[in-house]
Coordinates of N, CA, C and O in Angstrom, one line a residue:
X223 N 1.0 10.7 -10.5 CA 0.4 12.0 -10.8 C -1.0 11.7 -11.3 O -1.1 10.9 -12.2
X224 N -2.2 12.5 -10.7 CA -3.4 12.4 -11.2 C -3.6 14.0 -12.2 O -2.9 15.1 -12.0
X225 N -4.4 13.8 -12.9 CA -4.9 14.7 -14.2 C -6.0 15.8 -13.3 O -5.7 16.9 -12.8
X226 N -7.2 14.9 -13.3 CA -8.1 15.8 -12.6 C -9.0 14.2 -11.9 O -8.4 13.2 -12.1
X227 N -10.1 14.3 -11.4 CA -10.9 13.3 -10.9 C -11.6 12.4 -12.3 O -12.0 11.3 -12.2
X228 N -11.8 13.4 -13.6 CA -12.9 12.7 -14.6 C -11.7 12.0 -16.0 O -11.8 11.9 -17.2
X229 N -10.4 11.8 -15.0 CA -8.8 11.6 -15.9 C -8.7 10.1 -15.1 O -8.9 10.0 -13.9
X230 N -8.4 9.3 -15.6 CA -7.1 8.3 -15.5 C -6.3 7.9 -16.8 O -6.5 7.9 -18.0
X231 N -5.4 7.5 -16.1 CA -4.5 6.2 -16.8 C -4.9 5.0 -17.2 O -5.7 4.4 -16.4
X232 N -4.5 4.2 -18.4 CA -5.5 2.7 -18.3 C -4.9 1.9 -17.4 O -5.6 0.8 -17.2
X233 N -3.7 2.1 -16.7 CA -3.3 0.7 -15.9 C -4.4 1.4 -14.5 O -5.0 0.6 -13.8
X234 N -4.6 2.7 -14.1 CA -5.1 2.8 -13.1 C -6.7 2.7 -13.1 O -7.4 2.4 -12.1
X235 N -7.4 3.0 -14.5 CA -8.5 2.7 -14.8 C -8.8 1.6 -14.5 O -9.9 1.5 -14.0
X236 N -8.0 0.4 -14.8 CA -8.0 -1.2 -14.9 C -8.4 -0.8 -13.5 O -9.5 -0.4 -13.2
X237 N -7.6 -0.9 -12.7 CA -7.7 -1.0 -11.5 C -8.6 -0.8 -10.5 O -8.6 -1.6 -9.5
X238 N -9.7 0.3 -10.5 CA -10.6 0.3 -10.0 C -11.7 -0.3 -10.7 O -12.7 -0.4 -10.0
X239 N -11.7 -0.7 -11.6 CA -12.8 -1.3 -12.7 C -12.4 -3.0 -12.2 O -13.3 -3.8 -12.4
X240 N -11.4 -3.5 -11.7 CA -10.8 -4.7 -11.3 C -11.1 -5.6 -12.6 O -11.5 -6.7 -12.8
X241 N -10.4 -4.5 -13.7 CA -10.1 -5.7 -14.6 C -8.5 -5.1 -15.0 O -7.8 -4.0 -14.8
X242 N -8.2 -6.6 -16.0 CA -6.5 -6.5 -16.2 C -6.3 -5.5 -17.4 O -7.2 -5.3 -18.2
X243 N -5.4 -4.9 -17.4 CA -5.0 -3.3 -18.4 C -4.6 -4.3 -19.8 O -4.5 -3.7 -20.9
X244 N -4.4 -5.4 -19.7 CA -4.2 -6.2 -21.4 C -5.2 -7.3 -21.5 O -4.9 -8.3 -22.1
X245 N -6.3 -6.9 -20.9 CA -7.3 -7.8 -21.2 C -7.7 -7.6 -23.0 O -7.0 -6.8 -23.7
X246 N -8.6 -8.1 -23.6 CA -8.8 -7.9 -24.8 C -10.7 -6.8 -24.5 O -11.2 -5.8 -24.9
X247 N -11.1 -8.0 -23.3 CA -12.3 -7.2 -23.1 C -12.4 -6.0 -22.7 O -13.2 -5.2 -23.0
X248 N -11.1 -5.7 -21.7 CA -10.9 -4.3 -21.6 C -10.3 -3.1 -22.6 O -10.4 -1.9 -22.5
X249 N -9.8 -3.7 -23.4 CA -9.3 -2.7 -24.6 C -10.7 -2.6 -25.5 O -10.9 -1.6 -26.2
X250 N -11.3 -3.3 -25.6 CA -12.6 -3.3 -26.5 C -13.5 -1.9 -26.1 O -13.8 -1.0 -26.9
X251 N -13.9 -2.1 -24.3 CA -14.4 -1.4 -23.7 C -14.0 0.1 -23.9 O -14.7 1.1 -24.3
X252 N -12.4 0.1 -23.3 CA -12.2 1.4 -24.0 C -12.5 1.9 -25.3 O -13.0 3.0 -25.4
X253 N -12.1 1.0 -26.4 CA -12.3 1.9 -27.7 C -13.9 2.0 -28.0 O -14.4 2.7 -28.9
X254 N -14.6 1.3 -27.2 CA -15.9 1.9 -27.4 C -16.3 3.0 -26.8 O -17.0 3.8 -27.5
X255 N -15.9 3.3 -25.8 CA -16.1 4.8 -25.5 C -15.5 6.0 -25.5 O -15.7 7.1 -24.9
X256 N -14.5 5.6 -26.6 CA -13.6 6.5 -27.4 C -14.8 6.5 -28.8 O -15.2 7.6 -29.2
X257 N -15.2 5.7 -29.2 CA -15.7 5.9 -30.8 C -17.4 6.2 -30.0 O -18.0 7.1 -30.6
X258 N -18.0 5.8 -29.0 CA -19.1 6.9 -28.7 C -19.0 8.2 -27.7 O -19.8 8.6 -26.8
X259 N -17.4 9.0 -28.0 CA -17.2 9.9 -27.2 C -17.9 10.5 -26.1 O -18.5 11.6 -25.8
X260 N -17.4 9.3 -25.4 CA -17.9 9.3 -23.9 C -16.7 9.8 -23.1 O -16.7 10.4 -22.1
X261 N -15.4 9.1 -24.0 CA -13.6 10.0 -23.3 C -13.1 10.0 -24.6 O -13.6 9.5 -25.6
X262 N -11.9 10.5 -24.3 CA -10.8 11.0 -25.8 C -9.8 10.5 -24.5 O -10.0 10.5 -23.3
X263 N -8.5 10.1 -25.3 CA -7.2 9.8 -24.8 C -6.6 10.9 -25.5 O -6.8 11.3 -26.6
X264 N -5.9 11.2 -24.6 CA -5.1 12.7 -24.8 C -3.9 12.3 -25.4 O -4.0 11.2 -25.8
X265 N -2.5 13.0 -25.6 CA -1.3 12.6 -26.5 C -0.6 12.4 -24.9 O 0.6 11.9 -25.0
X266 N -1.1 12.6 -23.4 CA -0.3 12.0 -22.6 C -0.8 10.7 -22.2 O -0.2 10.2 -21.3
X267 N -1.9 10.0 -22.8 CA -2.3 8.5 -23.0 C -3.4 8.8 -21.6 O -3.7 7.7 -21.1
X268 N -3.8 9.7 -21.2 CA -4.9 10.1 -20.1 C -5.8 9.9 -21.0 O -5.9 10.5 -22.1
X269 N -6.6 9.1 -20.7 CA -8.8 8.8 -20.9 C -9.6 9.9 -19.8 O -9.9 9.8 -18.6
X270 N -9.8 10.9 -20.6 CA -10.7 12.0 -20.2 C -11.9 12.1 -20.8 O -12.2 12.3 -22.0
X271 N -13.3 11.6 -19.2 CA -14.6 11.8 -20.0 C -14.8 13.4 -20.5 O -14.4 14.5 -20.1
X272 N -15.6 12.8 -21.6 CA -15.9 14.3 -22.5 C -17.4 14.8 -21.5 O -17.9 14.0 -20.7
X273 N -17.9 16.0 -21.7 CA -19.1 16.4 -21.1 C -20.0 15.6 -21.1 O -20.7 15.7 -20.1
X274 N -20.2 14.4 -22.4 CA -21.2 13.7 -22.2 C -21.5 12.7 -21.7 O -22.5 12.3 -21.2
X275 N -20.0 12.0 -21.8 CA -19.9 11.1 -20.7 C -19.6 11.5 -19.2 O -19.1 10.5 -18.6
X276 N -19.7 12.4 -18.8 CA -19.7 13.1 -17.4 C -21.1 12.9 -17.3 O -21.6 12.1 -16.5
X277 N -21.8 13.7 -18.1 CA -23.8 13.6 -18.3 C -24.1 12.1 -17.9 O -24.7 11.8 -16.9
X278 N -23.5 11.2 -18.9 CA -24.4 10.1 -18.7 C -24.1 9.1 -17.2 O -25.0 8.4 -16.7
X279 N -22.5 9.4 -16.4 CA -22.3 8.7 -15.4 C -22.2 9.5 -14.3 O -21.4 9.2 -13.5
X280 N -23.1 10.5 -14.0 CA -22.4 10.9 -12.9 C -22.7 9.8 -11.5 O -23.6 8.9 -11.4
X281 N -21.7 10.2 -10.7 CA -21.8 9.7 -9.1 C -22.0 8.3 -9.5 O -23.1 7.8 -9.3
X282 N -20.9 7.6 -10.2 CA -20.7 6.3 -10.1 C -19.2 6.2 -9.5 O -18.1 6.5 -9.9
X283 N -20.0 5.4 -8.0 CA -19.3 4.9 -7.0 C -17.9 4.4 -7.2 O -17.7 3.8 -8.2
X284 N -16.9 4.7 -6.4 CA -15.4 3.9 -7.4 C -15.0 3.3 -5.5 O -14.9 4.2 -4.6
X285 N -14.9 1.8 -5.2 CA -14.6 1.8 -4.2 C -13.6 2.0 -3.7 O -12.6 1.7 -4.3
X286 N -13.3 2.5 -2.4 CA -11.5 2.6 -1.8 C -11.4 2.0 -0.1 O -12.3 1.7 0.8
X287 N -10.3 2.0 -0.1 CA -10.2 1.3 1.2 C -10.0 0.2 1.2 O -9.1 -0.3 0.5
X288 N -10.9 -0.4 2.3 CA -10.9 -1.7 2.9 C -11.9 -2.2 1.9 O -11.7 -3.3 1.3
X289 N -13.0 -1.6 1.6 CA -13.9 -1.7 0.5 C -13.1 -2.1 -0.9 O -13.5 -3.1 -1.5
X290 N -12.4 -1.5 -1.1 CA -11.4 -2.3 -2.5 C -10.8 -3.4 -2.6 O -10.9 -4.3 -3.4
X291 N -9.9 -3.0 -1.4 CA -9.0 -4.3 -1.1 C -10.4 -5.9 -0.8 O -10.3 -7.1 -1.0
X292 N -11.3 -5.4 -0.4 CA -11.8 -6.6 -0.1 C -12.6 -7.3 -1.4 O -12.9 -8.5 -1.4
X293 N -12.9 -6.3 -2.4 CA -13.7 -6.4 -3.8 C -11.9 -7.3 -4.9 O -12.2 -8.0 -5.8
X294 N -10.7 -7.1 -4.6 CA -10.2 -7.5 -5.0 C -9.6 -8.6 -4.7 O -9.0 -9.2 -5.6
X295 N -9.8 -9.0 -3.4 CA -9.8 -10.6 -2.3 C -10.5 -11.5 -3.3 O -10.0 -12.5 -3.8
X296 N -12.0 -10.9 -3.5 CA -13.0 -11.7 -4.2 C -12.6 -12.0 -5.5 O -12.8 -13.2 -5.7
X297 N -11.9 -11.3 -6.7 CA -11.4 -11.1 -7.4 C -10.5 -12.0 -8.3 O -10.5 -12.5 -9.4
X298 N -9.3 -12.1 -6.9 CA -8.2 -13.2 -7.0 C -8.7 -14.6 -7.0 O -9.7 -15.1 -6.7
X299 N -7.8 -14.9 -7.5 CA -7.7 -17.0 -7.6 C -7.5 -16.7 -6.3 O -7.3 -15.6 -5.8
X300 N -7.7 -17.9 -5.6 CA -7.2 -18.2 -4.3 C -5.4 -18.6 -4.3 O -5.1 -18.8 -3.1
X301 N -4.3 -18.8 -5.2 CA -2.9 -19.0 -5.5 C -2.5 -17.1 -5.4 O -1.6 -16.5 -4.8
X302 N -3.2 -16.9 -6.0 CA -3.0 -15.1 -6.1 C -3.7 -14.2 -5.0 O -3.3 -13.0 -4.8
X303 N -4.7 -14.8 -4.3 CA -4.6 -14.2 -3.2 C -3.6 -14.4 -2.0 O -3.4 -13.6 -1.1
X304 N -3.0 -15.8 -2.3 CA -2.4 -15.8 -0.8 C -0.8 -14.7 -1.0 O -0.2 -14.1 -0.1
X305 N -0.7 -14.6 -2.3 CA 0.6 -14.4 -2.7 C 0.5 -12.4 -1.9 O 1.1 -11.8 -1.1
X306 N -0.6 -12.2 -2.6 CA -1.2 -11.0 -2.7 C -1.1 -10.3 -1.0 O -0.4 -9.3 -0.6
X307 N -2.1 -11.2 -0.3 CA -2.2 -11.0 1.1 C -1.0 -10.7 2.1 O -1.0 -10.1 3.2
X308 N 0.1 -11.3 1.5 CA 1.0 -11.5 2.1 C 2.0 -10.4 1.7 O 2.8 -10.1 2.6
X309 N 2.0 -9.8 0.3 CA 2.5 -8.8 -0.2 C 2.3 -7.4 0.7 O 3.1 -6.6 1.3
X310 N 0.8 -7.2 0.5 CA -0.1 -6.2 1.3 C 0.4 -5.8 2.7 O 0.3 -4.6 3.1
X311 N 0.9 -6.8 3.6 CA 1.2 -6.8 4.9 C 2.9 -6.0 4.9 O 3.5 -5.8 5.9
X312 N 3.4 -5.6 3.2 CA 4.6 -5.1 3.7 C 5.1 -4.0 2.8 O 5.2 -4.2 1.6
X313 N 5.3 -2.7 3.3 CA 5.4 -1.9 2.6 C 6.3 -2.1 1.8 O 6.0 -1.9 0.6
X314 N 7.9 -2.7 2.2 CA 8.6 -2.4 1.6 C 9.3 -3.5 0.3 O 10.3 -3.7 -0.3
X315 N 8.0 -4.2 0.4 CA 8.0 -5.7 -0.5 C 8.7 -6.8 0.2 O 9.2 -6.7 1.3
X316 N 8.5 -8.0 -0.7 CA 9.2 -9.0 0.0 C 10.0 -9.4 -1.4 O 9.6 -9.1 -2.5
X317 N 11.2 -10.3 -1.1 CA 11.9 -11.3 -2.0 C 11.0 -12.5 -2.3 O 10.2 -12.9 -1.5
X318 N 11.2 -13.2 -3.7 CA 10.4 -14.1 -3.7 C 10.8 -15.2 -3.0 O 10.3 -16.3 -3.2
X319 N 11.7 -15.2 -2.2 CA 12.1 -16.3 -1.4 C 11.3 -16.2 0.4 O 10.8 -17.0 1.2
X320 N 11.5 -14.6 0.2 CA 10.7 -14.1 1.7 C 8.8 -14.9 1.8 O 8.1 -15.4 2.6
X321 N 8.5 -14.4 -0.1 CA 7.3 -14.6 0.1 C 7.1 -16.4 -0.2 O 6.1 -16.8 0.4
X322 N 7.6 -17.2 -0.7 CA 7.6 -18.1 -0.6 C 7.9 -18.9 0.6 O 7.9 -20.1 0.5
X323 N 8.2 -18.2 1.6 CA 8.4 -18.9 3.0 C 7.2 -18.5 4.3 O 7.0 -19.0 5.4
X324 N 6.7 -17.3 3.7 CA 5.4 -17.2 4.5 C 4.3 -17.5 3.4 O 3.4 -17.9 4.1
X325 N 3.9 -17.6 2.5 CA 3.2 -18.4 1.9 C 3.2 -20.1 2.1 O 2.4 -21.0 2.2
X326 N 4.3 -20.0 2.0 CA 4.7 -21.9 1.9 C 4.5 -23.0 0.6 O 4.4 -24.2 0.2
X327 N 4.5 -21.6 0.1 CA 4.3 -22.1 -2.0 C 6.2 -22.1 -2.6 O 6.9 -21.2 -2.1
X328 N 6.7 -22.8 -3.2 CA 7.7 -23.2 -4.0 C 8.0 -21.9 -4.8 O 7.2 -21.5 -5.6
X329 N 9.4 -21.3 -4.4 CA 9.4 -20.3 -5.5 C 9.7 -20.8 -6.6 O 9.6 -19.9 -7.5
X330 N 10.1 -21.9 -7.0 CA 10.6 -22.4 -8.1 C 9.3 -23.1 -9.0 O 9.3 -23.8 -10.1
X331 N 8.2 -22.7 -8.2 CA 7.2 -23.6 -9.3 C 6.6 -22.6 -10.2 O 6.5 -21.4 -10.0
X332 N 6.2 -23.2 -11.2 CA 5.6 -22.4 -12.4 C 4.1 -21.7 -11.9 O 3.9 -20.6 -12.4
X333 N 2.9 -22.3 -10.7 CA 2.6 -21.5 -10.2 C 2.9 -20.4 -9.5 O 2.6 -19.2 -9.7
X334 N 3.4 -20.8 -9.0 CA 4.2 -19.0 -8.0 C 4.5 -18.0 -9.0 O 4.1 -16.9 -8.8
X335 N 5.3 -18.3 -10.5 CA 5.9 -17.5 -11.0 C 4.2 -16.6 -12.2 O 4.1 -15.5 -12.7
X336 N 3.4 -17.7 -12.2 CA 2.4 -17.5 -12.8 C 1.8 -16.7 -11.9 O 1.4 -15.6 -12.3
X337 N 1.5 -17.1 -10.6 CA 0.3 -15.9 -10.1 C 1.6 -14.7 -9.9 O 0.9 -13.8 -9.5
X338 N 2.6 -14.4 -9.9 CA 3.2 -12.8 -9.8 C 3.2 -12.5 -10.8 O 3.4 -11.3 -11.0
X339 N 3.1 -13.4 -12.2 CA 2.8 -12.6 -13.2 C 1.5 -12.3 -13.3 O 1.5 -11.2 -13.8
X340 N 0.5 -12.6 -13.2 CA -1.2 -12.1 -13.0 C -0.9 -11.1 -12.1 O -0.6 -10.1 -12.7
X341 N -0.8 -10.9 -10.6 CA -0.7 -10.0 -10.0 C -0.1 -8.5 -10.7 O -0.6 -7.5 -10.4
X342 N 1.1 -8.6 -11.6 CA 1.3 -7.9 -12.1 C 0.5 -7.3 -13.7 O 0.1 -6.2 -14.2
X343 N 0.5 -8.2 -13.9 CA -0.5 -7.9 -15.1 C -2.3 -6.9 -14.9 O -2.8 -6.1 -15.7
X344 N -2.6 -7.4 -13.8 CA -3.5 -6.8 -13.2 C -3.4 -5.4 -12.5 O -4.2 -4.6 -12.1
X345 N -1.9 -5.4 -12.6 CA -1.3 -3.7 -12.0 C -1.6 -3.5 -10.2 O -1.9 -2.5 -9.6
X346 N -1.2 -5.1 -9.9 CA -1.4 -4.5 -8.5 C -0.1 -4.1 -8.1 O 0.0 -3.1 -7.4
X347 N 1.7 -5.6 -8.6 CA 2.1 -5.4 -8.1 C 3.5 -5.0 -9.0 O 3.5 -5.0 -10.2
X348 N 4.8 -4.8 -8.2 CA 5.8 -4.4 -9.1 C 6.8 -5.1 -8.6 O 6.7 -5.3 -7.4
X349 N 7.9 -5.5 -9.2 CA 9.3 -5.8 -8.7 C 10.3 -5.0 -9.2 O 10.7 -4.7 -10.3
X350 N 10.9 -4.7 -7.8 CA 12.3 -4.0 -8.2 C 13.4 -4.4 -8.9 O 14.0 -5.4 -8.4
X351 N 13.9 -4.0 -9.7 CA 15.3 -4.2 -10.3 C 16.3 -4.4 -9.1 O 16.2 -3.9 -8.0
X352 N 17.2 -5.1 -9.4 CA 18.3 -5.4 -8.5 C 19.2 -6.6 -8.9 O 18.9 -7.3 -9.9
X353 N 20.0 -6.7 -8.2 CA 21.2 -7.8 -8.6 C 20.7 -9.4 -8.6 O 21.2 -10.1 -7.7
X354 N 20.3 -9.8 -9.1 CA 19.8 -11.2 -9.7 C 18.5 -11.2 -9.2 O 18.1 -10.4 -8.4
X355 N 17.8 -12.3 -9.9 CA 16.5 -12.1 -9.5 C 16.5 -12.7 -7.8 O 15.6 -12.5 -7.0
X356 N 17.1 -13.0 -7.6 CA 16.8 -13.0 -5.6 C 16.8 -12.2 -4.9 O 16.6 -12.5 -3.8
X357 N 17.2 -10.7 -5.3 CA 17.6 -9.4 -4.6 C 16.2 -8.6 -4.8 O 15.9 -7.7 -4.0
X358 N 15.7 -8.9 -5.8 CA 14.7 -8.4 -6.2 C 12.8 -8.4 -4.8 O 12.3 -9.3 -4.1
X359 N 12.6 -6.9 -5.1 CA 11.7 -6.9 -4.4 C 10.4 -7.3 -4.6 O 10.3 -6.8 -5.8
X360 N 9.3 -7.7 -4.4 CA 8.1 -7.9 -5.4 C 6.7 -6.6 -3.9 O 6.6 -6.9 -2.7
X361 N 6.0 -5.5 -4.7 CA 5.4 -4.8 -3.6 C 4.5 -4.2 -4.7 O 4.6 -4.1 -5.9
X362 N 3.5 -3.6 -3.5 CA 1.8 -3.2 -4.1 C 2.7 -2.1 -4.9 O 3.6 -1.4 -4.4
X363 N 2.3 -1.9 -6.1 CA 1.9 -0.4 -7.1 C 1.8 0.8 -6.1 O 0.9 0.7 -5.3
X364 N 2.3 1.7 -6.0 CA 2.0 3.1 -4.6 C 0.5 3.3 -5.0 O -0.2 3.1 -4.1
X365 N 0.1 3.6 -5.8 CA -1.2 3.8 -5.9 C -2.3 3.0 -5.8 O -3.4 3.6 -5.9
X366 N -2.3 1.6 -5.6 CA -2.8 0.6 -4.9 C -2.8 0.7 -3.7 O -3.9 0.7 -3.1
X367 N -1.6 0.7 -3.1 CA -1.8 0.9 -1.4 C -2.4 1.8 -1.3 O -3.5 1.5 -0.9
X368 N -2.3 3.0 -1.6 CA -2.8 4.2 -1.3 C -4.3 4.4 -1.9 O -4.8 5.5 -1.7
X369 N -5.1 3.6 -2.6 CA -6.2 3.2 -2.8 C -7.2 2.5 -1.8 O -8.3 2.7 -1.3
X370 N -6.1 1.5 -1.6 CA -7.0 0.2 -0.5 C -6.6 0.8 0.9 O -6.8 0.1 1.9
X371 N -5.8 2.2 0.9 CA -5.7 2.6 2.5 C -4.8 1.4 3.5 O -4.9 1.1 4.7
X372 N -4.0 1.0 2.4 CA -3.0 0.6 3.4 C -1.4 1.1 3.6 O -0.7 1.6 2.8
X373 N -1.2 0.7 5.0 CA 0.0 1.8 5.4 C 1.2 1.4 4.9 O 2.2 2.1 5.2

């Protein structure tokens, strides 16, 4: 659910800003433009610019599409892109065993498990609950796909 266009969420703000929602630099950022009321966080945790910060940014660009997805290509480690790329190609997610067989990365190694946790941390991606962790799905955020315009 979106607020209005001058509304986000901080995991979705992260997201077009292509930084991580538990960064330290990015919480800093925010509370600075809470203490120069440029937005207020509402009691639904919505960051809504106030009039003046509408004044001072208008028509700054937010990319979508193929334009996103490709600003976030650049973005990734090259370990978390390939993970990434390969996620993208499937709506309905993959198992980490699926994705570790078209990858050709070890699901058992502490990278693999590290770039799905960056991927997630970054709020691109989610895993489903399910009966042990092998059943489990790993797939884009809906509102990621639906950002970078993929089907």
């Amino acid at each position: 659910k979106t607020k209005a266009l001058n509304s986000f969420k901080r995991a979705r703000l992260a997201f077009f800003t292509l930084k991580s929602k538990s960064s330290t630099t990015f919480a800093n950022a925010i509370r600075w433009l809470v203490k120069a009321e440029l937005v207020v966080e509402d009691d639904g945790g919505w960051l809504v610019a106030t009039v003046e910060g509408q004044r001072q940014s208008p028509g700054i660009p937010i990319s979508l599409g193929r334009a996103l997805y490709e600003r976030w290509c650049q973005e990734l480690r090259d370990y978390d892109l390939k993970l990434f790329a390969q996620i993208c190609k499937e709506r309905s997610g993959l198992t980490r065993a699926e994705l570790s067989k078209r990858t050709g990365q070890s699901k058992s190694s502490t990278t693999f498990a590290s770039a799905i946790r960056h991927l997630k941390r970054k709020g691109l991606v989610t895993e489903t609950t399910g009966e042990g962790r092998d059943a489990r799905r790993i797939l884009l955020v809906d509102y990621v796909r639906t950002a970078m315009g993929l089907s």
